[in-house]
Coordinates of C-alpha atoms and ligand atoms in Angstrom, one line a residue:
X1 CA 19.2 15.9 -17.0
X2 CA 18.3 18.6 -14.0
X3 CA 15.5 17.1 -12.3
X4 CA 13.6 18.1 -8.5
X5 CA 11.2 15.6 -7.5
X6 CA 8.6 17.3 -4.6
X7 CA 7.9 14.5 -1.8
X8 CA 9.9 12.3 -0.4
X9 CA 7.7 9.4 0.3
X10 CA 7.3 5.8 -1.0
X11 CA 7.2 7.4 -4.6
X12 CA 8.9 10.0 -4.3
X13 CA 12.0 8.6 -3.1
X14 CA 12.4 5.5 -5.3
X15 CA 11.5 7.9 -8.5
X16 CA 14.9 10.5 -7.1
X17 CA 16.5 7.6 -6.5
X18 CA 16.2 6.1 -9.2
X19 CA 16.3 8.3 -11.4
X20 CA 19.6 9.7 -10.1
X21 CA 21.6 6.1 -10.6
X22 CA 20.8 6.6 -14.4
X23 CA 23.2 9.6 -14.4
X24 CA 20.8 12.6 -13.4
X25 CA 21.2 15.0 -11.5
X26 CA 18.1 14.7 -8.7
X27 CA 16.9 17.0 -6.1
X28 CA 14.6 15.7 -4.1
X29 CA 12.0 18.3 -1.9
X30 CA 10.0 17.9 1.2
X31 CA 8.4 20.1 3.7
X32 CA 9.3 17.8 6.5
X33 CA 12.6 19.1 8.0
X34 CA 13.0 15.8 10.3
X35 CA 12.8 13.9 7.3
X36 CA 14.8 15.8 5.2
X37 CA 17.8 15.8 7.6
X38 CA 17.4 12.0 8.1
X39 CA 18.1 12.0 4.0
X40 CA 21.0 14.0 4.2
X41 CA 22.5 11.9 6.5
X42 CA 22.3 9.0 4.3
X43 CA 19.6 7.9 6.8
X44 CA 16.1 6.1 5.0
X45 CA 12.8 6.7 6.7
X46 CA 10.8 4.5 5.4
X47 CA 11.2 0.8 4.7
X48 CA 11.9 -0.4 1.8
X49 CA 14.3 -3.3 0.2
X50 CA 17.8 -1.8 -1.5
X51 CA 16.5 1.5 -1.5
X52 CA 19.0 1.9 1.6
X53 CA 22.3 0.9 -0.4
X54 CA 20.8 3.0 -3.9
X55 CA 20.3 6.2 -2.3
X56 CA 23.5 5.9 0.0
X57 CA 25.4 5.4 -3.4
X58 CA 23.8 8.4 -5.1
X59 CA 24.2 10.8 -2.1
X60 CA 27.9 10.1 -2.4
X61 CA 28.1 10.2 -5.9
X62 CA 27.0 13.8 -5.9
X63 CA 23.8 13.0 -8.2
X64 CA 21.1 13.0 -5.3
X65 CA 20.5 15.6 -3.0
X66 CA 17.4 16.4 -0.6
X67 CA 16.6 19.7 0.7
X68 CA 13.3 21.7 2.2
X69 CA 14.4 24.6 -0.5
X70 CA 11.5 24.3 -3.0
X71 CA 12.5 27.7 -4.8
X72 CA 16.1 26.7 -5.7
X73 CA 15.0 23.0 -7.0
X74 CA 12.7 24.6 -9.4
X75 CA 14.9 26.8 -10.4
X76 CA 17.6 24.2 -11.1
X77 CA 15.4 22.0 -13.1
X78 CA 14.1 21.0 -16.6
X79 CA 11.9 18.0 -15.2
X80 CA 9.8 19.0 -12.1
X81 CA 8.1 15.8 -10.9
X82 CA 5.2 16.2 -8.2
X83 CA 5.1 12.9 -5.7
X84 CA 3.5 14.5 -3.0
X85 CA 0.1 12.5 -0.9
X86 CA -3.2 12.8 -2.6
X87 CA -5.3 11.0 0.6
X88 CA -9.1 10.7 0.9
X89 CA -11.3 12.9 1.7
X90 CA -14.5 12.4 4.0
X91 CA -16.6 11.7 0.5
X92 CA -14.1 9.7 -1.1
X93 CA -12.1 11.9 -3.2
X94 CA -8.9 12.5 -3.2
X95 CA -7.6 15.4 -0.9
X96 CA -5.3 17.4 -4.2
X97 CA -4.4 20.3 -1.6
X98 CA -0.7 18.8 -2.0
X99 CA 0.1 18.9 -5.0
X100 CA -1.8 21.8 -5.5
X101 CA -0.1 23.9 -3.4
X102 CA 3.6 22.4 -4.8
X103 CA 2.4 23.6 -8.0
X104 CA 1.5 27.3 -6.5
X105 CA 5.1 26.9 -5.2
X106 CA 6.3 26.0 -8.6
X107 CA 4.3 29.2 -9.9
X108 CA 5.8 31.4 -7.7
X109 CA 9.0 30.5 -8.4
X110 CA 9.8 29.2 -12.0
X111 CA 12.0 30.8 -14.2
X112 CA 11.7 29.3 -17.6
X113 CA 10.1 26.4 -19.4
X114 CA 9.9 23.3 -17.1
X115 CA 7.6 20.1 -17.8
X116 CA 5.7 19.6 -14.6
X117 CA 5.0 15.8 -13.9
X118 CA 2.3 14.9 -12.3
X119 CA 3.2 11.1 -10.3
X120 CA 0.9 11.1 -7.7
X121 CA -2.1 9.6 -8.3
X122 CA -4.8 12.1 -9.1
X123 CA -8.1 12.1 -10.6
X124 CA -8.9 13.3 -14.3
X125 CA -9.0 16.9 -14.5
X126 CA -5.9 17.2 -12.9
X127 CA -3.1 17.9 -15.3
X128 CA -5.4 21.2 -16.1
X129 CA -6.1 22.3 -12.8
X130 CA -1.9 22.0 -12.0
X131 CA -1.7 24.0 -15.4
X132 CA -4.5 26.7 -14.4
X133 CA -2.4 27.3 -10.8
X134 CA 0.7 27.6 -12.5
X135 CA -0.8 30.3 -15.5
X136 CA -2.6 32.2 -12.4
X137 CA 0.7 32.6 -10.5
X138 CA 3.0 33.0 -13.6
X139 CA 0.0 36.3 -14.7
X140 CA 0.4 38.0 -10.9
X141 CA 4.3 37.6 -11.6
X142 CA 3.9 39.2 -15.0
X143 CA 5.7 36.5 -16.5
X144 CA 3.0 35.1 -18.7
X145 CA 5.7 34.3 -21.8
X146 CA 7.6 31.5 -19.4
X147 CA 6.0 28.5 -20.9
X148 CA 5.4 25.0 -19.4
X149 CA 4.0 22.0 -20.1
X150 CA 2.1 19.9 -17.4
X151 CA 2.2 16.0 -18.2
X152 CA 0.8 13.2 -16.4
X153 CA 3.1 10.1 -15.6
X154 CA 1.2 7.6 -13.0
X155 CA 3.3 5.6 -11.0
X156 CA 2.6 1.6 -11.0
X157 CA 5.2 0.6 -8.6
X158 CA 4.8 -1.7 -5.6
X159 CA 5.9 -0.7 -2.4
X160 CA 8.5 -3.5 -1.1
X161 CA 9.5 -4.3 -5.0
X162 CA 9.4 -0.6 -5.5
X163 CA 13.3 -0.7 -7.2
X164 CA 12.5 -3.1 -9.3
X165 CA 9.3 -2.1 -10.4
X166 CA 10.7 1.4 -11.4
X167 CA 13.7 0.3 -13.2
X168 CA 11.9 -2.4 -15.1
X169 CA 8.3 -1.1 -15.7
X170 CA 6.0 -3.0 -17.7
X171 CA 4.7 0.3 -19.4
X172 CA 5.2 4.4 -18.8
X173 CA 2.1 6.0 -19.2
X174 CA 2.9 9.3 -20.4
X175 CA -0.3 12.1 -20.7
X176 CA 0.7 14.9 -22.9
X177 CA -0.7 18.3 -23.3
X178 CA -1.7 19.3 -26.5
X179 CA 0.5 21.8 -28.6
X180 CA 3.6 22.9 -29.4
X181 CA 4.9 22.6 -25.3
X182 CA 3.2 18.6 -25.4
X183 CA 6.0 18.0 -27.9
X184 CA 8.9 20.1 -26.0
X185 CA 7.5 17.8 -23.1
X186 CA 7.8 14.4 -25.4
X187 CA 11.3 15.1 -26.4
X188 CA 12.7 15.5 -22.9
X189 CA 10.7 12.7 -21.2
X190 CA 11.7 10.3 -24.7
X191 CA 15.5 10.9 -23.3
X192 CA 14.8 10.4 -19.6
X193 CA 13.2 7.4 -19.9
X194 CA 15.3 6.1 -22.9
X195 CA 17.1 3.5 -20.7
X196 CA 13.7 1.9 -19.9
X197 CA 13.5 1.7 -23.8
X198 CA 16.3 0.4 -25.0
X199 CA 14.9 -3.5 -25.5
X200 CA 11.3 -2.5 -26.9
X201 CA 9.3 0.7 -26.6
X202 CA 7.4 0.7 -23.2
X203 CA 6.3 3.9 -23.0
X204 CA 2.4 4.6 -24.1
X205 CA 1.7 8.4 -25.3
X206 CA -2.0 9.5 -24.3
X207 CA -3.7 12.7 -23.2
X208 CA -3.7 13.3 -19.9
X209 CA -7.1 12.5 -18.5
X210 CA -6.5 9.2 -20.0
X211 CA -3.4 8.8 -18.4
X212 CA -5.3 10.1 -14.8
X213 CA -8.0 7.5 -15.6
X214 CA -5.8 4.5 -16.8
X215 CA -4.2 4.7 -13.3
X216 CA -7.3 4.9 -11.0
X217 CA -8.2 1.9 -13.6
X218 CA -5.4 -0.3 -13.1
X219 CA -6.0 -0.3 -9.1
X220 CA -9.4 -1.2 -9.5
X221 CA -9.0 -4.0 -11.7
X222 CA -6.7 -5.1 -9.4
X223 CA -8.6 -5.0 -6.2
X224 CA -11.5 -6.2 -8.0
X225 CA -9.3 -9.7 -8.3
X226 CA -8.8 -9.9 -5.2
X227 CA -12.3 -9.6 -4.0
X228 CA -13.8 -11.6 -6.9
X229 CA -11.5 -14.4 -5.4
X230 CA -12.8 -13.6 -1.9
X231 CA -16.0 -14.0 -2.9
X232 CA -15.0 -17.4 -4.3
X233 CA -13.3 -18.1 -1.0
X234 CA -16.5 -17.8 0.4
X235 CA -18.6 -20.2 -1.7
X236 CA -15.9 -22.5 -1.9
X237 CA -16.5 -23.0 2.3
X238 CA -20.0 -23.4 1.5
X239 CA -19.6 -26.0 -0.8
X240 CA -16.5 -28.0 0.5
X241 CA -14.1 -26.5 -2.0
X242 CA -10.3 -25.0 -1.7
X243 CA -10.1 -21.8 -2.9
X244 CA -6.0 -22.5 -3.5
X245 CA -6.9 -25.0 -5.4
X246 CA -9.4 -23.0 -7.5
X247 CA -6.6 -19.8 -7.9
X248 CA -4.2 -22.5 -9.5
X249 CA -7.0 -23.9 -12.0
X250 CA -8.0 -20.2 -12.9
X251 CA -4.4 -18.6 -12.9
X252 CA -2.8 -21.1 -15.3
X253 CA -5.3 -20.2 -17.5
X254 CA -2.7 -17.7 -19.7
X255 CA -6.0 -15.1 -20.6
X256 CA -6.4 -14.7 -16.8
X257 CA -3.1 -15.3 -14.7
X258 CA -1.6 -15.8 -11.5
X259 CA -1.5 -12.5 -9.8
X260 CA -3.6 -11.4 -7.6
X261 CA -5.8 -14.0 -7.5
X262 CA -5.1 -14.7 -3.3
X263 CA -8.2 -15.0 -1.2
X264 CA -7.2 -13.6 2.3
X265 CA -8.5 -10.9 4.5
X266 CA -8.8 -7.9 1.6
X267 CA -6.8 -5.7 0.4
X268 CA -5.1 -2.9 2.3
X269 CA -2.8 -0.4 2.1
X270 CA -2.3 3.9 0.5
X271 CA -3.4 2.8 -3.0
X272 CA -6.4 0.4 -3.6
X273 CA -8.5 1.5 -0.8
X274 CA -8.3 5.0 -1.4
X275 CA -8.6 4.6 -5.2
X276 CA -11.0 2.6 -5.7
X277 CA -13.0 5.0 -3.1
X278 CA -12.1 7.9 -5.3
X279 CA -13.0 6.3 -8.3
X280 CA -16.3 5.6 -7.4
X281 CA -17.0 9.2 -6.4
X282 CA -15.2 10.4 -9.7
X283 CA -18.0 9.0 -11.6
X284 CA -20.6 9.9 -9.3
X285 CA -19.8 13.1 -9.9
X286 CA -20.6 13.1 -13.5
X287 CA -23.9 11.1 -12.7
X288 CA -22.3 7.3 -13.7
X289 CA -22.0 4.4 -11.0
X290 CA -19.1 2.0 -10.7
X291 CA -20.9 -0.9 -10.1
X292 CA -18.1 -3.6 -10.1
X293 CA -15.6 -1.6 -8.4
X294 CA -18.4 -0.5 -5.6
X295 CA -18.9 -4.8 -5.2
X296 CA -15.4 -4.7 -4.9
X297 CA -15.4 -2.3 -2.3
X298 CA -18.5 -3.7 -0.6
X299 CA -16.5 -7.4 -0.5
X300 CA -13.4 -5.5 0.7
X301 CA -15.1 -3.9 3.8
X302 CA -16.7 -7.7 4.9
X303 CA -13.4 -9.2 4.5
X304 CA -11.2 -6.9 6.9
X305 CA -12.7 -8.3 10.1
X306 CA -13.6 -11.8 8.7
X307 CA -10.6 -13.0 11.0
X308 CA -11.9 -11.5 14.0
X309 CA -15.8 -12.7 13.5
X310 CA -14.3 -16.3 12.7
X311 CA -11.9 -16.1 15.8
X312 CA -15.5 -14.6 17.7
X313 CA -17.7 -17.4 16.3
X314 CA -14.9 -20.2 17.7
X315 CA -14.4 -18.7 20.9
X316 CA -17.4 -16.6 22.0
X317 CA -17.9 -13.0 21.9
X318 CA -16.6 -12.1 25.1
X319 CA -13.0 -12.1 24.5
X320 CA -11.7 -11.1 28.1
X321 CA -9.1 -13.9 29.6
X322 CA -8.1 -14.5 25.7
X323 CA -4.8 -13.8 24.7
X324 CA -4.3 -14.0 21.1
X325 CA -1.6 -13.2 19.0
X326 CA -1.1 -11.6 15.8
X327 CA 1.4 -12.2 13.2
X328 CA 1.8 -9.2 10.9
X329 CA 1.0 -6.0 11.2
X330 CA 2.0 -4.5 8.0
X331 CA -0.3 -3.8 5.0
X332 CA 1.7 -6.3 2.9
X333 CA 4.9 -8.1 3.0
X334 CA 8.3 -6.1 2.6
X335 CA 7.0 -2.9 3.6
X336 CA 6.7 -1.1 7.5
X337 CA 3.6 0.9 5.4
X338 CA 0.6 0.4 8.0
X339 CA -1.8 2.4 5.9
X340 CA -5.4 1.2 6.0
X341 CA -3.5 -2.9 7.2
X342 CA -5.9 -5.4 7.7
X343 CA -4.6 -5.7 10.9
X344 CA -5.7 -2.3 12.0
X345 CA -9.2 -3.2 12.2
X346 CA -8.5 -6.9 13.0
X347 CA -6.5 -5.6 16.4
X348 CA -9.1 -3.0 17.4
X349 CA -11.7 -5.9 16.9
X350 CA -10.2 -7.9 18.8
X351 CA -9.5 -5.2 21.8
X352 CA -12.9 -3.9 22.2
X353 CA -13.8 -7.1 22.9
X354 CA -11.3 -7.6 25.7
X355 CA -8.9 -9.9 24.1
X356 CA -5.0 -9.6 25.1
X357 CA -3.4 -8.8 22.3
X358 CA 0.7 -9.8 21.1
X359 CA 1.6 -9.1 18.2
X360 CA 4.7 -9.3 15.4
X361 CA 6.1 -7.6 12.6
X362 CA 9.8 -8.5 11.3
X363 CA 9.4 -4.8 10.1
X364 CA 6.7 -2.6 10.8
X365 CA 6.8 -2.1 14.8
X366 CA 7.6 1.4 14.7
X367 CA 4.7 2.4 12.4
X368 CA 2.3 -0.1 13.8
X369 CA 2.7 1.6 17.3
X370 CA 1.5 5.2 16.0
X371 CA -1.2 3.8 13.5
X372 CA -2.8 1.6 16.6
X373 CA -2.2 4.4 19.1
X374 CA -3.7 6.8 16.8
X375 CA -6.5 4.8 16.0
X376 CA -7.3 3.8 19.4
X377 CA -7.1 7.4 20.4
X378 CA -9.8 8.2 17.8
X379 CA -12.2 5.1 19.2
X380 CA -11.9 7.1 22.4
X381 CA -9.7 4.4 23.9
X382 CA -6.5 5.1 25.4
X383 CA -3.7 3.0 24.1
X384 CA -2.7 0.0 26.8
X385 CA 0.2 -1.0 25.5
X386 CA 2.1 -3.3 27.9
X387 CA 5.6 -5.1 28.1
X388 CA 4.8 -8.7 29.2
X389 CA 7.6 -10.0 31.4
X390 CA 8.9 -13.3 30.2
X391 CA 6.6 -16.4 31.2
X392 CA 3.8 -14.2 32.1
X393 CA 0.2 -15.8 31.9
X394 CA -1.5 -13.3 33.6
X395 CA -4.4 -11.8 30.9
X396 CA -4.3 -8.0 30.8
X397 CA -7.8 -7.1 29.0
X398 CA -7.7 -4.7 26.0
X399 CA -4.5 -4.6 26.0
X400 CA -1.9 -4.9 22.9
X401 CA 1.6 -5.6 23.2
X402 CA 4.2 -5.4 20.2
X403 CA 6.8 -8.1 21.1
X404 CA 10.0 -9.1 19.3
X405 CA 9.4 -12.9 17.9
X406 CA 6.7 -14.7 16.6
X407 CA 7.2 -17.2 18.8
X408 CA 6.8 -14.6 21.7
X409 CA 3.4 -13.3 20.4
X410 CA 1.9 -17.0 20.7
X411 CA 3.0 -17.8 24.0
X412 CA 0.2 -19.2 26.3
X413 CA -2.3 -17.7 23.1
X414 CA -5.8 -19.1 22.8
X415 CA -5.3 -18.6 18.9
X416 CA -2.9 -17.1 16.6
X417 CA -4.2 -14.5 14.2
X418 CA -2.2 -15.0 10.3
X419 CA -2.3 -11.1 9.0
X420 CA 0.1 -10.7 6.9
X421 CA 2.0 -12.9 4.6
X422 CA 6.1 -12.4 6.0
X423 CA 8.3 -15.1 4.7
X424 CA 9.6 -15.7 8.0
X425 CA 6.3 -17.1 9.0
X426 CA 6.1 -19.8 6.2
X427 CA 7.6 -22.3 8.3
X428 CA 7.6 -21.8 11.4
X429 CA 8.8 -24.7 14.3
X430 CA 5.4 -26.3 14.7
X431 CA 6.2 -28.2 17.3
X432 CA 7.7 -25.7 19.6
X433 CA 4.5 -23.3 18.6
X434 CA 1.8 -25.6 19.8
X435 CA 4.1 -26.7 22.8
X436 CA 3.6 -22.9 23.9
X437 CA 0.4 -22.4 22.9
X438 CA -2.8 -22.6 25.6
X439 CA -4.1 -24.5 23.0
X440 CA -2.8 -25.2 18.5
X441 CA -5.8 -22.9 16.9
X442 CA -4.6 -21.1 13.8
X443 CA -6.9 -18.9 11.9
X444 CA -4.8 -18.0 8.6
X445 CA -5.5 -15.3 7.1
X446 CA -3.1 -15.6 4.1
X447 CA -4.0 -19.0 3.4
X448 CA 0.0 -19.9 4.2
X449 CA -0.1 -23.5 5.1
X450 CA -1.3 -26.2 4.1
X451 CA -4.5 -27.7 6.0
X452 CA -3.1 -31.6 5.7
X453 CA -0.1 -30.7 7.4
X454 CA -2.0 -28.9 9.8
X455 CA -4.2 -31.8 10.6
X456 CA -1.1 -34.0 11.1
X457 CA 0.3 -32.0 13.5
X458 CA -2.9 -32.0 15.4
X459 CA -3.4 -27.9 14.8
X460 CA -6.6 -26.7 14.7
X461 CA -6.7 -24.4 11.7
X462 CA -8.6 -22.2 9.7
X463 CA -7.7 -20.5 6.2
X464 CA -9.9 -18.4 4.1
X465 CA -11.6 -20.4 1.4
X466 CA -10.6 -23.9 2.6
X467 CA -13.2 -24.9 5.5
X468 CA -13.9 -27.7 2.7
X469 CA -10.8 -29.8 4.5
X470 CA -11.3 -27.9 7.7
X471 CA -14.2 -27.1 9.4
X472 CA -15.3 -24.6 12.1
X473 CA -16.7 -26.2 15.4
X474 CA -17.8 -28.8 13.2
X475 CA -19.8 -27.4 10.7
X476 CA -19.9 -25.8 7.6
X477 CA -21.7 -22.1 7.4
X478 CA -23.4 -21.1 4.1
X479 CA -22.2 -17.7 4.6
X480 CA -20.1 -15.4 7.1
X481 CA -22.8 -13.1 8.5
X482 CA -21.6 -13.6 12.0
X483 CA -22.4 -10.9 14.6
X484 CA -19.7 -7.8 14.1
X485 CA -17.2 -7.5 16.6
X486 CA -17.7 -3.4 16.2
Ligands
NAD1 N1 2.9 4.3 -2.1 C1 2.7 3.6 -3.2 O1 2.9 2.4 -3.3 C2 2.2 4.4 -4.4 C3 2.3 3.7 -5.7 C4 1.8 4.4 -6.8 C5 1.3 5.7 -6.7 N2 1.3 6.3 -5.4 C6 0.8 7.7 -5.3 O2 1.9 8.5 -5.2 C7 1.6 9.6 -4.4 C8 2.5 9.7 -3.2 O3 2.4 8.5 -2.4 P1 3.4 8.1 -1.3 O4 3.0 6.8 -0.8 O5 4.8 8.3 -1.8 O6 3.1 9.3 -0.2 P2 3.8 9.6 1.2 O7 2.8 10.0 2.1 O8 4.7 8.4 1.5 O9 4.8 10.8 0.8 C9 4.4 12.1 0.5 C10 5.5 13.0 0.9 O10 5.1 14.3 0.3 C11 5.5 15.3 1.3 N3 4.8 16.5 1.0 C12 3.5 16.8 1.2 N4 3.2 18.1 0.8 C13 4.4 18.6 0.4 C14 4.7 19.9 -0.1 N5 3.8 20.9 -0.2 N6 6.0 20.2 -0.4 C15 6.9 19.2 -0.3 N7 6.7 17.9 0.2 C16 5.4 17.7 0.5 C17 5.2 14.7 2.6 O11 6.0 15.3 3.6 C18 5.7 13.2 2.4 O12 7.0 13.0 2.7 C19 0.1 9.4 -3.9 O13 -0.7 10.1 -4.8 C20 -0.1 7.9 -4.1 O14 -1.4 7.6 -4.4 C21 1.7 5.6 -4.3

């Protein structure tokens, strides 16, 4: 089948991609030339496991090709699928001046039915106000007879399984319009998507604001786990109880499950922060509250900096003369995506209070360097990066450097900081790390290790949820209202 895709993101380019190994022809649009070039090329800009080899393969196969030429791809295709950024706004919405504007370009320039298919995440309402642009445009052409139908198809996958995910889905959700273009719609996507079919029927025919809603839905539910079990994390330190060991009673339970059920320092990243915000302000709009998903929210916000208010309440506020290092900087493993990380608001703690700051990503170093400058520029704070020289104990205050190893971002530390969960940090040489530490304290903020081992190897450590074994300076808090490091 013909198909353009608009945006060549996370989305965007594993849908093209995709979509173009099972035999379509795909032509994938973006407004950013640097990017687009980079594609050509063969080049990926964004991280993200196999999607290198796939999209090499298709490029040379003939079946992929990227281009800033919006007006041909429309042309060209039967399937018009819109993956463009749908950020928040100030108030919480979502910002829809993308994918509006793709479909005024599509408007413009569309020469006969298409199905338009709507994959980023957008709120209810959507689908129609895509369809109104396109009628408006389509009137001031006077070509009112070219039909279209505009469908909406949210995208579940996760970045840094993102192949995977979009090859073997768990369920298409497929909005439909009503009417006589809905079915021209259904026939065409029931062929593209066929291949997902073939062992039993995955795909789930809806109207469209159901579809909008079942998305926004999913992403809640899912951050809400992950805060209820924070919120567990916490009670289980007051009361002397391991949070792990809690997730493994509740997640073998087959109604509940194992996933994401993992205390740590919140949820991060371009979906659940930004959805659940916009959800919240979807139903305000129509006078309803989300009570559970604003509790998730509220939990969310307290858990960002709980690393840096534990790391404050061990070793004082005043941070200056502590170096500290950080490992991971990435929302979540497998990705370089540093969009609303953890470790953003952990490492600007941590700064303003005048620690020295090393930290690693096996991944992420490139886009942790412009999401730290940028947000240090916006606290007013120029960014002080620095290149330590080897063996260097000298304290710089404030300041951040990005070095190579893990083991380089501990050397002479007063603590090391567990962001984000990388496989390469599941074992590391414990021997060698507290031999090059100032002194073994490990605040974990993935709850990797295991607090017996920890004790055995004379580490002073800290995980989320499991002060029951471990416990700070001593003593056990009732609660984690420690002064903000802000
Ligand atoms: N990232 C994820 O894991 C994920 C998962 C599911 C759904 N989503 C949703 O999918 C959408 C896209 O997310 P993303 O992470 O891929 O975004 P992204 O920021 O990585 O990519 C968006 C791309 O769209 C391009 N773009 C913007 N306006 C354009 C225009 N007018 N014409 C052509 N190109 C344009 C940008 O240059 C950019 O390359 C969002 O709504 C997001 O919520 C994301």
């Amino acid at each position: 089948m013909k198909i353009a895709v608009v945006g060549a993101g996370y989305v965007g380019l594993v849908t093209a991609t995709c979509l173009a190994e099972l035999g379509n022809q795909v032509v994938c649009v973006d407004r950013d030339h640097g990017r687009v070039t980079v594609l050509q090329a063969g080049g990926v800009p964004i991280y993200e496991p196999g999607l290198d080899d796939w999209l090499r393969r298709n490029l040379d196969a003939g079946r992929l090709r990227f281009t800033t030429q919006l007006p041909a791809a429309v042309q060209a295709a039967e399937l018009i699928f819109i993956a463009v950024g749908t950020p928040p706004q100030e108030d919480g919405s979502a910002d829809l001046q993308h994918v509006l504007a793709v479909a005024d370009q599509i408007g413009r320039h569309m020469n006969g039915f298409k199905v338009v298919i709507n994959k980023s995440t957008v709120p209810v309402g959507t689908a129609d106000r895509v369809a109104q642009v396109l009628r408006e445009r389509l009137v001031e052409r006077d070509c009112a007879d070219i039909r279209f139908a505009v469908v909406s198809n949210p995208e579940f996958l996760k970045e840094g399984a993102a192949i995977d995910d979009f090859m073997r889905p768990d369920r298409i959700v497929i909005g439909l319009p009503p009417g006589e273009e809905g079915q021209q719609a259904r026939t065409l996507l029931t062929r593209l998507y066929a291949p997902f079919n073939r062992h039993h029927e995955r795909t789930l025919w809806m109207d469209a604001a159901s579809a909008e809603l079942t998305k926004y839905a999913a992403n809640a539910m899912l951050a809400t786990r992950i805060s209820f079990m924070n919120d567990v994390a916490r009670l289980a330190d007051a009361l002397g109880a391991d949070v792990d060991a809690v997730r493994r009673g509740i997640g073998s339970d087959s109604r509940i499950g194992h996933s994401f059920l993992y205390a740590g320092t919140g949820y991060g990243g371009s979906c659940f922060p930004k959805d659940t915000r916009a959800l919240v302000h979807s139903a305000a709009q129509h006078g309803l509250r989300m009570r559970v998903v604003e509790a998730t929210e509220e939990v969310n916000h307290h858990q960002k900096d709980l690393l840096a208010r534990r790391l404050i309440e061990r070793l004082g506020a005043d941070l200056q003369g502590r170096r500290i290092g950080v490992w991971g900087l990435a929302f979540k493993p497998n990705t370089d995506d540093m969009r609303d990380a953890p470790s953003r608001h952990i490492v600007a703690a941590l700064l303003a209070r005048g620690a020295e700051v090393r930290a690693h990503d096996p991944v992420a170093m490139a886009e942790a360097r412009r999401a730290l400058t940028a947000d240090l520029a916006a606290a007013g704070r120029v960014a002080a990066f620095h290149t330590p020289p080897d063996g260097c104990t000298r304290r710089v205050p404030g300041s951040l450097a990005l070095v190579d190893s893990p083991l380089e971002a501990v050397e002479d530390a007063d603590a090391l900081l567990v962001v984000t969960e990388w496989k390469c940090f599941q074992n590391p040489d414990w021997a060698r790390l507290a031999s090059l530490m100032r002194q073994p304290l490990v605040l974990d903020g993935r709850n990797l290790y295991e607090p017996g081992l920890m004790d055995e190897l004379g580490i002073e450590y800290h995980g989320i949820g499991r002060r029951g074994r471990v416990r700070l300076n001593g003593r056990v808090r009732p609660d984690d209202r420690l002064v903000s490091p802000a």
